[in-house]
Amino acid sequence: MSRRRNGKGGTSVKSRLTAAAAILGALVGLGLGMAGFFVGEALKEARSAERFVTVRGFAERNVESDLVIWPIAFRDTGNDLVDLQKVVDSHKAEVRAFLAAAGFKPEEISEMPPQVTDLKAQTYGDGQKRDYRYIANVTVTLRTGDVKAAKKAMEDSGKLVLRGIVLAEQDYARSTEFLFTGLNEIKPAMIAEATKNAREAAEQFARDSGARVGSIRRASQGLFTIEDRDKGSPDHKKVRVVTTVEYFLSSN
């Protein structure tokens, strides 16, 4: 009798253990399923957050130069240094008088020490026989914000030749410069315009791909460039800037 009771009791225990294991397995399965759901949603959101588009925005302005640097270079020759210096001083005074007559102030005019070459001291030459020994290269520089007056003076520079001043050809080191110094004043507006242009490009891309533009992921401002509008108008400048912006994209 006692064995039969023990047998029934063992069967009951096994049944209870089997039921508990089944319940535990179901709970584990449910937990794994929920975990998989949340992981899937997290990955979905991560993939959504990683969607972005890179666009470039452009802004351009046409501006007028507000500063001119005009180096007036000329050359004098002679066989005596003292006499040559007198000629140089006379011609520098002529140039200053010419600029003063054009309306420029003394503080807008500067001079560089003359560069004197002694042809006899050179160990090489072109073999030509010359009537002079010394060459003095002189530069008087005009620096002014009156661009219009400076251009007019350049047109009238032939008057210096009539006074016996031999104007030298301009080279890289002595070339007239037309500059624009007001970049900081127009920078904010140009950056805003370039950013707006980039946003419009991103929105067009989003419409074409069935997405919606979100916030800025990353942005970088390009360098501002100032160039002559064309070769014949160095006093007219073109200012450009390009910005690169990355926008997040989301589904509609």
Backbone as numpy.savetxt, mean C-alpha at the origin, in Angstrom:
# Nx Ny Nz CAx CAy CAz Cx Cy Cz
-36.48 -82.51 48.31 -37.31 -81.30 48.31 -36.46 -80.05 48.31
-35.41 -80.08 49.15 -34.57 -78.88 49.23 -33.82 -78.65 47.94
-33.47 -79.71 47.18 -32.75 -79.54 45.92 -33.61 -78.85 44.89
-34.92 -79.27 44.88 -35.81 -78.65 43.90 -35.97 -77.17 44.18
-36.04 -76.81 45.49 -36.17 -75.38 45.81 -34.92 -74.64 45.36
-33.76 -75.29 45.59 -32.52 -74.62 45.17 -32.49 -74.47 43.65
-32.97 -75.43 42.93 -32.99 -75.33 41.47 -33.87 -74.21 40.99
-35.07 -74.09 41.61 -35.97 -73.00 41.20 -35.37 -71.66 41.53
-34.71 -71.59 42.71 -34.10 -70.31 43.10 -33.01 -69.89 42.14
-32.21 -70.91 41.66 -31.13 -70.57 40.73 -31.66 -70.05 39.41
-32.77 -70.65 38.97 -33.38 -70.19 37.71 -33.89 -68.78 37.84
-34.48 -68.46 39.00 -35.01 -67.11 39.23 -33.90 -66.08 39.23
-32.78 -66.43 39.83 -31.62 -65.48 39.88 -31.10 -65.22 38.48
-30.99 -66.29 37.70 -30.50 -66.13 36.32 -31.43 -65.25 35.51
-32.72 -65.42 35.73 -33.68 -64.60 34.99 -33.52 -63.14 35.33
-33.36 -62.92 36.66 -33.19 -61.51 37.07 -31.90 -60.92 36.50
-30.83 -61.70 36.50 -29.55 -61.21 35.94 -29.67 -60.93 34.44
-30.37 -61.81 33.76 -30.56 -61.62 32.31 -31.35 -60.35 32.02
-32.40 -60.14 32.83 -33.22 -58.93 32.65 -32.41 -57.68 32.92
-31.60 -57.75 34.00 -30.77 -56.57 34.35 -29.78 -56.28 33.24
-29.18 -57.34 32.70 -28.21 -57.15 31.61 -28.87 -56.54 30.39
-30.10 -56.99 30.12 -30.83 -56.45 28.96 -31.12 -54.98 29.14
-31.56 -54.65 30.38 -31.86 -53.23 30.66 -30.60 -52.39 30.55
-29.49 -52.91 31.12 -28.22 -52.18 31.07 -27.75 -52.00 29.63
-27.91 -53.04 28.84 -27.52 -52.94 27.43 -28.34 -51.91 26.69
-29.64 -51.90 27.02 -30.52 -50.91 26.38 -30.11 -49.50 26.74
-29.79 -49.33 28.06 -29.37 -47.98 28.51 -28.06 -47.56 27.85
-27.13 -48.52 27.77 -25.85 -48.21 27.12 -26.06 -47.86 25.65
-26.92 -48.64 25.00 -27.20 -48.36 23.60 -27.84 -47.01 23.41
-28.78 -46.69 24.32 -29.44 -45.38 24.25 -28.43 -44.26 24.47
-27.53 -44.49 25.47 -26.52 -43.47 25.75 -25.60 -43.25 24.56
-25.18 -44.36 23.96 -24.32 -44.23 22.78 -25.04 -43.54 21.63
-26.32 -43.87 21.50 -27.10 -43.22 20.44 -27.21 -41.73 20.65
-27.49 -41.33 21.91 -27.58 -39.90 22.22 -26.24 -39.21 22.02
-25.18 -39.91 22.48 -23.84 -39.33 22.31 -23.53 -39.14 20.83
-23.89 -40.15 20.03 -23.67 -40.03 18.59 -24.45 -38.88 17.99
-25.67 -38.69 18.50 -26.50 -37.59 18.01 -25.85 -36.24 18.29
-25.42 -36.08 19.56 -24.82 -34.80 19.94 -23.49 -34.57 19.22
-22.70 -35.64 19.09 -21.44 -35.50 18.35 -21.71 -35.11 16.91
-22.73 -35.76 16.33 -23.09 -35.42 14.95 -23.52 -33.98 14.81
-24.32 -33.51 15.77 -24.77 -32.11 15.72 -23.59 -31.16 15.89
-22.67 -31.53 16.80 -21.50 -30.68 17.02 -20.64 -30.61 15.77
-20.44 -31.74 15.11 -19.65 -31.74 13.88 -20.35 -30.94 12.79
-21.67 -31.07 12.76 -22.44 -30.31 11.78 -22.27 -28.81 12.00
-22.35 -28.40 13.28 -22.18 -26.98 13.60 -20.75 -26.53 13.30
-19.78 -27.40 13.59 -18.38 -27.05 13.33 -18.16 -26.87 11.83
-18.73 -27.81 11.05 -18.59 -27.68 9.60 -19.27 -26.42 9.10
-20.40 -26.09 9.69 -21.12 -24.88 9.29 -20.31 -23.64 9.62
-19.66 -23.65 10.80 -18.87 -22.49 11.21 -17.63 -22.32 10.35
-17.13 -23.42 9.76 -15.93 -23.35 8.96 -16.20 -22.90 7.54
-17.41 -22.75 7.15 -17.73 -22.30 5.80 -17.49 -20.80 5.71
-16.63 -20.42 4.81 -16.36 -18.99 4.65 -15.94 -18.72 3.21
-15.96 -17.46 2.85 -15.57 -17.04 1.52 -14.55 -15.91 1.65
-13.55 -15.92 0.79 -12.52 -14.88 0.77 -12.77 -13.96 -0.43
-12.89 -12.69 -0.17 -13.16 -11.72 -1.24 -12.21 -10.53 -1.10
-12.09 -9.78 -2.17 -11.26 -8.57 -2.16 -12.12 -7.36 -2.48
-11.87 -6.29 -1.74 -12.56 -5.04 -1.97 -11.59 -4.00 -2.50
-12.08 -3.13 -3.36 -11.22 -2.18 -4.06 -11.78 -0.77 -3.91
-10.86 0.19 -3.72 -11.27 1.60 -3.68 -10.21 2.43 -4.40
-10.66 3.47 -5.07 -9.75 4.29 -5.87 -10.18 5.76 -5.81
-9.20 6.65 -5.79 -9.46 8.08 -5.80 -8.51 8.77 -6.78
-9.03 9.74 -7.49 -8.19 10.63 -8.30 -7.96 11.91 -7.50
-6.69 12.25 -7.31 -6.34 13.41 -6.49 -5.34 14.28 -7.25
-5.18 15.50 -6.76 -4.21 16.43 -7.32 -2.99 16.50 -6.41
-1.81 16.61 -7.01 -0.59 16.78 -6.22 -0.68 18.06 -5.40
-0.14 18.01 -4.19 -0.16 19.20 -3.34 1.26 19.64 -2.94
2.26 19.03 -3.56 3.65 19.40 -3.29 4.51 19.14 -4.52
5.35 20.11 -4.85 6.27 19.97 -5.98 7.70 20.18 -5.50
8.58 19.30 -5.93 10.02 19.46 -5.68 10.69 19.55 -7.05
11.19 20.75 -7.36 11.77 21.00 -8.69 13.25 21.34 -8.55
14.15 20.40 -8.85 15.58 20.71 -8.82 16.01 21.36 -10.15
16.44 22.60 -10.07 16.91 23.32 -11.26 18.42 23.14 -11.32
18.86 22.27 -12.20 20.29 21.95 -12.30 20.90 22.67 -13.50
22.08 23.22 -13.29 22.80 23.86 -14.39 24.29 23.60 -14.23
25.03 23.91 -15.29 26.47 23.61 -15.33 27.24 24.83 -15.78
28.34 25.09 -15.07 29.27 26.16 -15.45 30.66 25.57 -15.61
31.46 26.16 -16.49 32.82 25.67 -16.73 33.81 26.82 -16.65
35.09 26.49 -16.44 36.14 27.52 -16.38 37.49 26.90 -16.10
38.53 27.73 -16.19 39.89 27.28 -15.93 40.44 27.77 -14.60
39.74 28.68 -13.98 40.17 29.22 -12.70 39.04 29.04 -11.69
39.37 28.45 -10.54 38.34 28.14 -9.56 37.68 29.39 -8.99
38.47 30.43 -8.77 37.92 31.66 -8.20 36.93 32.29 -9.17
37.33 32.37 -10.43 36.43 32.94 -11.44 35.19 32.07 -11.63
35.41 30.75 -11.57 34.28 29.83 -11.74 33.27 30.01 -10.61
33.77 30.20 -9.38 32.86 30.40 -8.25 32.04 31.67 -8.42
32.64 32.70 -8.98 31.91 33.95 -9.21 30.78 33.74 -10.22
31.06 32.97 -11.26 30.03 32.68 -12.26 28.90 31.86 -11.64
29.27 30.87 -10.83 28.27 30.04 -10.16 27.38 30.89 -9.26
27.98 31.76 -8.46 27.20 32.62 -7.56 26.26 33.53 -8.35
26.76 34.04 -9.48 25.93 34.93 -10.31 24.73 34.17 -10.88
24.97 32.96 -11.34 23.87 32.19 -11.93 22.88 31.71 -10.87
23.36 31.40 -9.67 22.44 31.04 -8.59 21.54 32.22 -8.24
22.11 33.40 -8.24 21.32 34.60 -7.96 20.27 34.82 -9.05
20.65 34.52 -10.30 19.70 34.65 -11.42 18.52 33.69 -11.23
18.83 32.47 -10.82 17.77 31.47 -10.61 16.85 31.90 -9.47
17.44 32.38 -8.39 16.63 32.84 -7.26 15.74 34.01 -7.67
16.28 34.92 -8.45 15.50 36.08 -8.91 14.35 35.62 -9.80
14.63 34.64 -10.66 13.59 34.09 -11.53 12.45 33.48 -10.72
12.79 32.72 -9.68 11.77 32.09 -8.84 11.02 33.12 -8.00
11.73 34.12 -7.52 11.07 35.18 -6.74 10.07 35.93 -7.61
10.45 36.19 -8.87 9.54 36.88 -9.79 8.30 36.04 -10.08
8.43 34.72 -9.93 7.29 33.82 -10.16 6.40 33.72 -8.93
6.79 34.40 -7.84 5.95 34.46 -6.65 6.33 33.52 -5.52
7.51 32.91 -5.60 7.91 31.97 -4.56 8.71 32.66 -3.46
8.55 32.15 -2.23 9.20 32.74 -1.07 10.62 32.20 -0.92
11.50 32.97 -0.26 12.89 32.52 -0.07 12.99 31.17 0.63
12.09 30.91 1.61 12.17 29.65 2.34 11.75 28.45 1.50
11.19 28.69 0.33 10.82 27.60 -0.57 11.97 27.23 -1.50
13.08 27.96 -1.42 14.21 27.77 -2.32 15.43 27.35 -1.51
16.11 26.32 -1.95 17.32 25.85 -1.28 18.40 25.55 -2.30
19.64 25.49 -1.82 20.79 25.24 -2.70 21.62 24.08 -2.17
22.25 23.41 -3.10 23.23 22.37 -2.75 24.61 22.89 -3.11
25.64 22.52 -2.35 27.01 22.93 -2.71 27.35 22.44 -4.11
28.03 23.25 -4.90 28.37 22.81 -6.27 29.32 21.62 -6.26
29.15 20.76 -7.20 30.05 19.62 -7.38 31.02 19.96 -8.51
32.28 20.11 -8.15 33.30 20.56 -9.10 34.16 19.37 -9.53
34.34 19.23 -10.83 35.18 18.18 -11.40 36.40 18.80 -12.05
37.58 18.29 -11.69 38.84 18.73 -12.29 39.21 17.72 -13.36
39.09 18.12 -14.61 39.34 17.19 -15.71 40.79 16.73 -15.76
41.72 17.59 -15.35 43.13 17.21 -15.39 43.47 16.20 -14.30
42.68 16.17 -13.25 42.93 15.24 -12.15 42.39 13.85 -12.44
41.61 13.72 -13.49 41.04 12.42 -13.82 42.08 11.54 -14.51
42.09 10.28 -14.15 43.04 9.34 -14.76 42.51 8.76 -16.07
41.30 9.11 -16.41 40.71 8.64 -17.66 39.97 9.80 -18.31
39.68 9.68 -19.55 38.95 10.72 -20.26 38.42 10.20 -21.57
37.68 11.05 -22.27 37.09 10.63 -23.54 37.94 11.02 -24.74
39.12 11.60 -24.45 40.03 11.96 -25.54 39.72 13.28 -26.20
38.67 13.97 -25.78 38.31 15.25 -26.39 39.13 16.39 -25.78
39.49 17.33 -26.60 40.23 18.51 -26.14 39.23 19.61 -25.81
39.31 20.14 -24.58 38.35 21.14 -24.13 39.07 22.44 -23.79
38.29 23.53 -23.82 38.83 24.85 -23.51 38.76 25.17 -22.02
38.32 24.24 -21.22 38.18 24.49 -19.79 38.72 23.29 -19.01
39.04 23.57 -17.76 39.57 22.52 -16.89 38.54 22.05 -15.87
37.73 22.99 -15.37 36.80 22.67 -14.29 35.35 22.68 -14.78
34.56 21.76 -14.20 33.12 21.72 -14.45 32.42 21.79 -13.10
31.51 22.74 -12.96 30.73 22.89 -11.72 29.27 22.55 -12.00
28.78 21.51 -11.34 27.36 21.15 -11.44 26.63 21.70 -10.23
25.62 22.52 -10.49 24.93 23.26 -9.43 23.44 22.92 -9.46
22.83 22.84 -8.27 21.40 22.57 -8.18 20.75 23.54 -7.20
19.74 24.25 -7.69 18.89 25.09 -6.85 17.51 24.44 -6.85
16.99 24.14 -5.68 15.75 23.36 -5.58 14.59 24.20 -5.07
13.48 24.07 -5.77 12.23 24.71 -5.34 11.34 23.64 -4.72
10.86 23.90 -3.52 9.93 22.99 -2.84 8.73 23.82 -2.42
7.58 23.58 -3.06 6.42 24.42 -2.82 5.12 23.64 -2.92
4.11 24.16 -2.26 2.78 23.58 -2.34 1.93 24.24 -3.42
2.47 25.27 -4.04 1.75 25.96 -5.12 2.07 25.26 -6.44
1.35 24.20 -6.71 1.63 23.37 -7.88 1.40 24.14 -9.17
0.35 24.91 -9.22 0.03 25.65 -10.44 1.13 26.64 -10.79
1.61 27.38 -9.79 2.68 28.36 -10.03 3.97 27.67 -10.43
4.25 26.51 -9.84 5.47 25.78 -10.18 5.43 25.29 -11.62
4.29 24.81 -12.07 4.17 24.36 -13.45 4.37 25.52 -14.43
3.84 26.67 -14.06 4.01 27.86 -14.91 5.48 28.25 -14.97
6.19 28.19 -13.84 7.61 28.53 -13.82 8.41 27.55 -14.67
8.03 26.29 -14.65 8.73 25.30 -15.48 8.57 25.63 -16.96
7.37 26.05 -17.32 7.13 26.42 -18.72 7.96 27.64 -19.12
8.24 28.51 -18.15 8.99 29.73 -18.45 10.49 29.59 -18.20
10.97 28.37 -17.91 12.38 28.20 -17.56 13.33 28.52 -18.71
12.80 28.64 -19.91 13.64 29.04 -21.03 14.24 30.42 -20.84
13.62 31.24 -20.00 14.16 32.57 -19.71 15.53 32.48 -19.05
15.77 31.42 -18.31 17.08 31.23 -17.68 18.15 30.97 -18.73
17.79 30.25 -19.77 18.74 29.99 -20.85 19.13 31.30 -21.53
18.17 32.20 -21.69 18.45 33.50 -22.30 19.42 34.33 -21.45
19.52 34.00 -20.17 20.44 34.70 -19.28 21.79 34.01 -19.19
22.01 33.05 -20.06 23.31 32.39 -20.11 23.46 31.20 -19.19
22.36 30.72 -18.66 22.42 29.57 -17.75 22.15 28.30 -18.54
23.12 27.39 -18.52 22.99 26.14 -19.26 22.31 25.10 -18.35
21.03 24.88 -18.58 20.28 23.93 -17.76 20.69 22.50 -18.11
20.91 21.70 -17.08 21.32 20.31 -17.28 20.09 19.42 -17.43
20.28 18.31 -18.12 19.19 17.35 -18.24 18.91 16.71 -16.89
17.63 16.43 -16.65 17.26 15.80 -15.39 17.58 14.30 -15.45
18.06 13.79 -14.33 18.31 12.36 -14.22 17.55 11.82 -13.01
17.84 10.58 -12.66 17.11 9.96 -11.55 17.32 10.72 -10.25
18.55 11.20 -10.03 18.86 11.88 -8.77 18.34 13.31 -8.75
18.09 13.86 -9.94 17.63 15.25 -10.02 16.42 15.33 -10.95
15.34 14.76 -10.51 14.11 14.78 -11.31 13.01 15.49 -10.54
12.13 16.14 -11.28 11.01 16.85 -10.66 10.01 15.85 -10.08
9.56 16.13 -8.87 8.61 15.24 -8.19 7.32 15.99 -7.90
6.21 15.37 -8.30 4.88 15.85 -7.92 4.36 14.86 -6.88
4.07 15.34 -5.69 3.69 14.47 -4.58 2.30 14.79 -4.06
1.69 13.77 -3.45 0.41 13.96 -2.75 0.63 13.59 -1.30
0.41 14.54 -0.39 0.69 14.34 1.03 -0.57 14.18 1.88
-1.74 14.18 1.27 -2.98 14.13 2.04 -3.58 12.75 2.18
-2.73 11.71 2.14 -3.25 10.34 2.19 -4.00 10.06 3.48
-3.47 10.50 4.61 -4.11 10.20 5.90 -5.53 10.77 5.99
-5.80 11.82 5.25 -7.13 12.44 5.30 -8.17 11.60 4.57
-7.76 10.87 3.56 -8.72 10.09 2.77 -8.67 8.59 3.09
-7.72 8.18 3.91 -7.58 6.75 4.24 -8.85 6.14 4.83
-9.44 6.73 5.90 -10.62 6.09 6.51 -11.76 5.86 5.52
-12.05 6.87 4.71 -13.15 6.73 3.75 -12.84 5.67 2.70
-11.59 5.59 2.27 -11.22 4.61 1.26 -11.27 3.19 1.82
-10.83 3.02 3.06 -10.90 1.69 3.69 -12.35 1.25 3.84
-13.22 2.18 4.25 -14.64 1.87 4.39 -15.24 1.49 3.04
-14.85 2.20 2.00 -15.37 1.90 0.67 -14.89 0.54 0.18
-13.61 0.23 0.42 -13.07 -1.07 0.00 -13.74 -2.21 0.76
-13.99 -2.00 2.06 -14.66 -3.03 2.86 -16.09 -3.25 2.39
-16.78 -2.16 2.06 -18.14 -2.26 1.54 -18.15 -3.01 0.21
-17.16 -2.72 -0.61 -17.05 -3.40 -1.90 -16.82 -4.89 -1.71
-16.01 -5.24 -0.71 -15.77 -6.66 -0.41 -17.05 -7.34 0.07
-17.81 -6.66 0.91 -19.07 -7.21 1.42 -20.04 -7.48 0.27
-20.12 -6.56 -0.66 -21.01 -6.74 -1.81 -20.60 -7.95 -2.63
-19.28 -8.14 -2.78 -18.80 -9.31 -3.52 -19.15 -10.60 -2.79
-19.02 -10.58 -1.46 -19.36 -11.77 -0.66 -20.85 -12.08 -0.75
-21.69 -11.06 -0.71 -23.13 -11.26 -0.79 -23.54 -11.81 -2.16
-22.86 -11.35 -3.20 -23.16 -11.87 -4.53 -22.79 -13.35 -4.61
-21.64 -13.69 -4.04 -21.23 -15.10 -4.01 -22.22 -15.94 -3.22
-22.67 -15.41 -2.07 -23.61 -16.15 -1.22 -24.93 -16.38 -1.94
-25.42 -15.37 -2.66 -26.67 -15.54 -3.41 -26.52 -16.62 -4.47
-25.39 -16.62 -5.13 -25.18 -17.61 -6.19 -25.05 -19.02 -5.65
-24.59 -19.15 -4.41 -24.39 -20.48 -3.82 -25.46 -20.86 -2.82
-26.50 -20.03 -2.68 -27.59 -20.35 -1.77 -27.22 -20.28 -0.31
-26.35 -19.35 0.04 -25.91 -19.20 1.43 -26.19 -17.78 1.91
-25.83 -17.53 3.15 -26.02 -16.20 3.74 -24.69 -15.74 4.35
-24.36 -14.47 4.16 -23.10 -13.92 4.67 -23.23 -13.64 6.16
-22.22 -14.07 6.91 -22.20 -13.83 8.35 -21.20 -12.76 8.73
-20.57 -12.94 9.87 -19.61 -11.96 10.38 -18.25 -12.14 9.70
-17.36 -11.19 9.96 -16.02 -11.24 9.39 -15.17 -12.28 10.13
-14.56 -13.16 9.41 -13.66 -14.16 10.00 -12.25 -13.61 10.13
-11.80 -12.94 9.10 -10.46 -12.35 9.10 -10.42 -11.25 8.05
-9.65 -10.21 8.31 -9.53 -9.11 7.35 -8.10 -8.60 7.36
-7.62 -8.22 6.19 -6.29 -7.63 6.08 -6.34 -6.47 5.09
-5.71 -5.38 5.47 -5.69 -4.19 4.63 -4.44 -4.19 3.78
-4.62 -4.01 2.48 -3.47 -3.93 1.60 -2.79 -2.57 1.68
-1.67 -2.45 1.00 -0.94 -1.19 1.00 -1.62 -0.18 0.08
-1.56 1.07 0.47 -2.03 2.14 -0.39 -0.95 2.43 -1.43
-1.36 2.62 -2.66 -0.43 2.98 -3.72 -0.84 4.32 -4.32
0.15 5.15 -4.62 -0.08 6.44 -5.25 0.75 6.47 -6.53
0.09 6.58 -7.65 0.77 6.57 -8.94 0.28 7.72 -9.80
1.09 8.06 -10.81 0.65 9.07 -11.77 -0.59 8.55 -12.50
-1.53 9.45 -12.71 -2.72 9.03 -13.44 -2.36 8.58 -14.85
-1.43 9.28 -15.47 -0.89 8.89 -16.76 0.48 9.55 -16.92
1.22 9.16 -17.92 2.59 9.65 -18.10 2.65 11.14 -18.38
1.64 11.67 -19.01 1.66 13.08 -19.37 1.15 14.01 -18.30
0.66 13.47 -17.18 0.10 14.31 -16.12 0.62 13.87 -14.76
1.90 14.13 -14.47 2.46 13.69 -13.18 1.86 14.41 -11.99
1.18 15.54 -12.22 0.56 16.27 -11.11 -0.82 15.71 -10.76
-1.32 14.79 -11.57 -2.59 14.12 -11.28 -2.28 12.70 -10.81
-2.76 12.35 -9.63 -2.42 11.07 -9.03 -3.65 10.17 -8.91
-3.37 8.88 -8.83 -4.42 7.89 -8.60 -4.04 7.10 -7.35
-4.92 7.14 -6.34 -4.69 6.44 -5.08 -5.54 5.18 -5.08
-4.93 4.04 -4.75 -5.65 2.77 -4.74 -5.37 2.01 -3.45
-6.35 1.20 -3.05 -6.16 0.28 -1.93 -7.03 -0.95 -2.16
-6.50 -2.11 -1.81 -7.23 -3.37 -1.92 -7.23 -4.04 -0.55
-8.41 -4.42 -0.07 -8.53 -5.13 1.20 -8.98 -6.57 0.94
-8.50 -7.49 1.75 -8.89 -8.89 1.66 -9.68 -9.26 2.91
-10.90 -9.76 2.72 -11.79 -10.06 3.85 -12.34 -11.47 3.71
-12.39 -12.18 4.83 -13.03 -13.50 4.88 -14.32 -13.40 5.69
-15.43 -13.84 5.10 -16.73 -13.82 5.76 -17.20 -15.25 6.01
-17.80 -15.46 7.19 -18.44 -16.74 7.46 -19.70 -16.86 6.60
-20.02 -18.08 6.19 -21.24 -18.35 5.43 -22.11 -19.32 6.21
-23.41 -19.12 6.11 -24.36 -20.04 6.74 -25.46 -20.35 5.74
-26.15 -21.47 5.97 -27.22 -21.87 5.06 -28.44 -21.01 5.28
-29.19 -20.77 4.20 -30.43 -19.99 4.31 -31.50 -20.79 5.04
